[in-house]
Amino acid sequence: MPSPWGWFAVAACNRTGCARNNFEEPVALQEMDTSNGVLLPFYDPDSSIVYLCGKGDSSIRYFEITDEPPFVHYLNTFSSKEPQRGMGFMPKRGLDVSKCEIARFYKLHERKCEPIVMTVPRKSDLFQDDLYPDTPGPEPALEADEWLSGQDAEPVLISLKEGYVPPKHRELRITKRNILDVRPPAGPRRSQSASEAPLSQHTLETLLEEIKALRERVQAQEERITALENMLCELVDGTD
């Protein structure tokens, strides 16, 4: 399947003509595959990279375009499992320059839209001027009436450096909290319920008996501990 390089040659022309007037032969041919799906090309003039996404395909092939033969240089292929029903391309001014993002696609599935991010690995935290030259901004260079009247103008370029946010190195801080400071919020006062009613005589006697039994148990444990401590002291003295 020949690639649509002729399409890009035509798109590069303006009303005054083209650098190449012969469109009977393509500048370059690149064999892709045998699929008959619609080819969706996206061109980044800042990096001279063209991305080819086939409708119904599950891969994105990208090539570098140069002014010297062979004009087209294969770079790499991004592959995924599910085929794409469509593809969108984020303008350069919408990319995250702090992460060296050079392209972002929006892959259309049957029930969702998946972002696909392409980045260039860089160790420096500084703004990468070679990756982000001045790029066309949202302001039009000409109005529709001006263009129809025959005027031409270069696109209004903007710098992406202002959108660069350097990463913040967070400091590790350890704060000790006192669990006694965490108190439940004070709620509204409730009226006295049946559970908060005065205790009956029978209930009071039962509680007193339980308290007495607990005290006797505690006293017995204390006596046992005292006896064990005395035995330990005797063993230590005998060893010495």
PDB file of N, CA and C in Angstrom, residues 14 23 29 62 64 71 82 92 96 141 145-146 148 154 159 162 189 203 213-214 226:
ATOM      1  N   ASN A  14       0.929  26.590  -1.812  1.00  0.00           N
ATOM      2  CA  ASN A  14      -0.003  27.682  -1.591  1.00  0.00           C
ATOM      3  C   ASN A  14      -0.537  28.156  -2.930  1.00  0.00           C
ATOM      4  N   PHE A  23       3.343  16.176 -10.520  1.00  0.00           N
ATOM      5  CA  PHE A  23       2.728  15.307  -9.523  1.00  0.00           C
ATOM      6  C   PHE A  23       2.365  13.956 -10.119  1.00  0.00           C
ATOM      7  N   LEU A  29       8.122   6.436  -2.234  1.00  0.00           N
ATOM      8  CA  LEU A  29       7.138   5.392  -1.974  1.00  0.00           C
ATOM      9  C   LEU A  29       7.579   4.594  -0.766  1.00  0.00           C
ATOM     10  N   TYR A  62       5.639   5.887  12.413  1.00  0.00           N
ATOM     11  CA  TYR A  62       6.077   7.264  12.245  1.00  0.00           C
ATOM     12  C   TYR A  62       7.420   7.315  11.535  1.00  0.00           C
ATOM     13  N   GLU A  64      10.465  10.147   9.614  1.00  0.00           N
ATOM     14  CA  GLU A  64      11.048  11.478   9.543  1.00  0.00           C
ATOM     15  C   GLU A  64      11.154  11.897   8.083  1.00  0.00           C
ATOM     16  N   PHE A  71      14.366  10.965   1.376  1.00  0.00           N
ATOM     17  CA  PHE A  71      13.261  11.827   1.819  1.00  0.00           C
ATOM     18  C   PHE A  71      12.463  11.247   2.983  1.00  0.00           C
ATOM     19  N   GLU A  82      -5.909  -3.479  20.723  1.00  0.00           N
ATOM     20  CA  GLU A  82      -7.220  -3.217  20.126  1.00  0.00           C
ATOM     21  C   GLU A  82      -7.093  -2.295  18.927  1.00  0.00           C
ATOM     22  N   LYS A  92       0.518  21.076  19.294  1.00  0.00           N
ATOM     23  CA  LYS A  92       1.762  21.103  20.056  1.00  0.00           C
ATOM     24  C   LYS A  92       1.634  21.937  21.331  1.00  0.00           C
ATOM     25  N   ASP A  96       2.568  18.422  27.331  1.00  0.00           N
ATOM     26  CA  ASP A  96       3.235  18.655  28.608  1.00  0.00           C
ATOM     27  C   ASP A  96       4.738  18.710  28.352  1.00  0.00           C
ATOM     28  N   ALA A 141      -3.277  34.146  11.506  1.00  0.00           N
ATOM     29  CA  ALA A 141      -2.467  35.168  10.850  1.00  0.00           C
ATOM     30  C   ALA A 141      -3.300  36.031   9.923  1.00  0.00           C
ATOM     31  N   ASP A 145     -11.656  36.834   5.084  1.00  0.00           N
ATOM     32  CA  ASP A 145     -11.799  37.796   3.988  1.00  0.00           C
ATOM     33  C   ASP A 145     -10.450  38.203   3.425  1.00  0.00           C
ATOM     34  N   GLU A 146      -9.457  38.327   4.273  1.00  0.00           N
ATOM     35  CA  GLU A 146      -8.118  38.700   3.822  1.00  0.00           C
ATOM     36  C   GLU A 146      -7.511  37.608   2.952  1.00  0.00           C
ATOM     37  N   LEU A 148      -9.167  35.330   1.205  1.00  0.00           N
ATOM     38  CA  LEU A 148      -9.911  35.265  -0.043  1.00  0.00           C
ATOM     39  C   LEU A 148      -9.546  36.417  -0.976  1.00  0.00           C
ATOM     40  N   GLU A 154       2.623  34.357   7.133  1.00  0.00           N
ATOM     41  CA  GLU A 154       3.166  33.243   7.898  1.00  0.00           C
ATOM     42  C   GLU A 154       2.369  33.073   9.188  1.00  0.00           C
ATOM     43  N   SER A 159       5.949  30.655  21.832  1.00  0.00           N
ATOM     44  CA  SER A 159       6.939  29.854  22.539  1.00  0.00           C
ATOM     45  C   SER A 159       6.243  28.996  23.588  1.00  0.00           C
ATOM     46  N   GLU A 162       6.885  29.254  28.194  1.00  0.00           N
ATOM     47  CA  GLU A 162       6.072  29.815  29.260  1.00  0.00           C
ATOM     48  C   GLU A 162       5.156  28.769  29.881  1.00  0.00           C
ATOM     49  N   ARG A 189     -26.360  17.412  72.168  1.00  0.00           N
ATOM     50  CA  ARG A 189     -26.739  16.761  73.422  1.00  0.00           C
ATOM     51  C   ARG A 189     -28.042  16.001  73.215  1.00  0.00           C
ATOM     52  N   THR A 203     -29.565  -4.116  89.997  1.00  0.00           N
ATOM     53  CA  THR A 203     -28.441  -3.906  89.086  1.00  0.00           C
ATOM     54  C   THR A 203     -27.245  -3.355  89.832  1.00  0.00           C
ATOM     55  N   ALA A 213     -15.310  -8.988  93.152  1.00  0.00           N
ATOM     56  CA  ALA A 213     -14.633 -10.169  92.628  1.00  0.00           C
ATOM     57  C   ALA A 213     -13.382  -9.786  91.845  1.00  0.00           C
ATOM     58  N   LEU A 214     -13.450  -8.723  91.064  1.00  0.00           N
ATOM     59  CA  LEU A 214     -12.279  -8.268  90.309  1.00  0.00           C
ATOM     60  C   LEU A 214     -11.166  -7.805  91.243  1.00  0.00           C
ATOM     61  N   THR A 226       4.352 -11.318  93.924  1.00  0.00           N
ATOM     62  CA  THR A 226       5.300 -11.091  95.023  1.00  0.00           C
ATOM     63  C   THR A 226       6.020 -12.387  95.385  1.00  0.00           C
TER      64      THR A 226
END
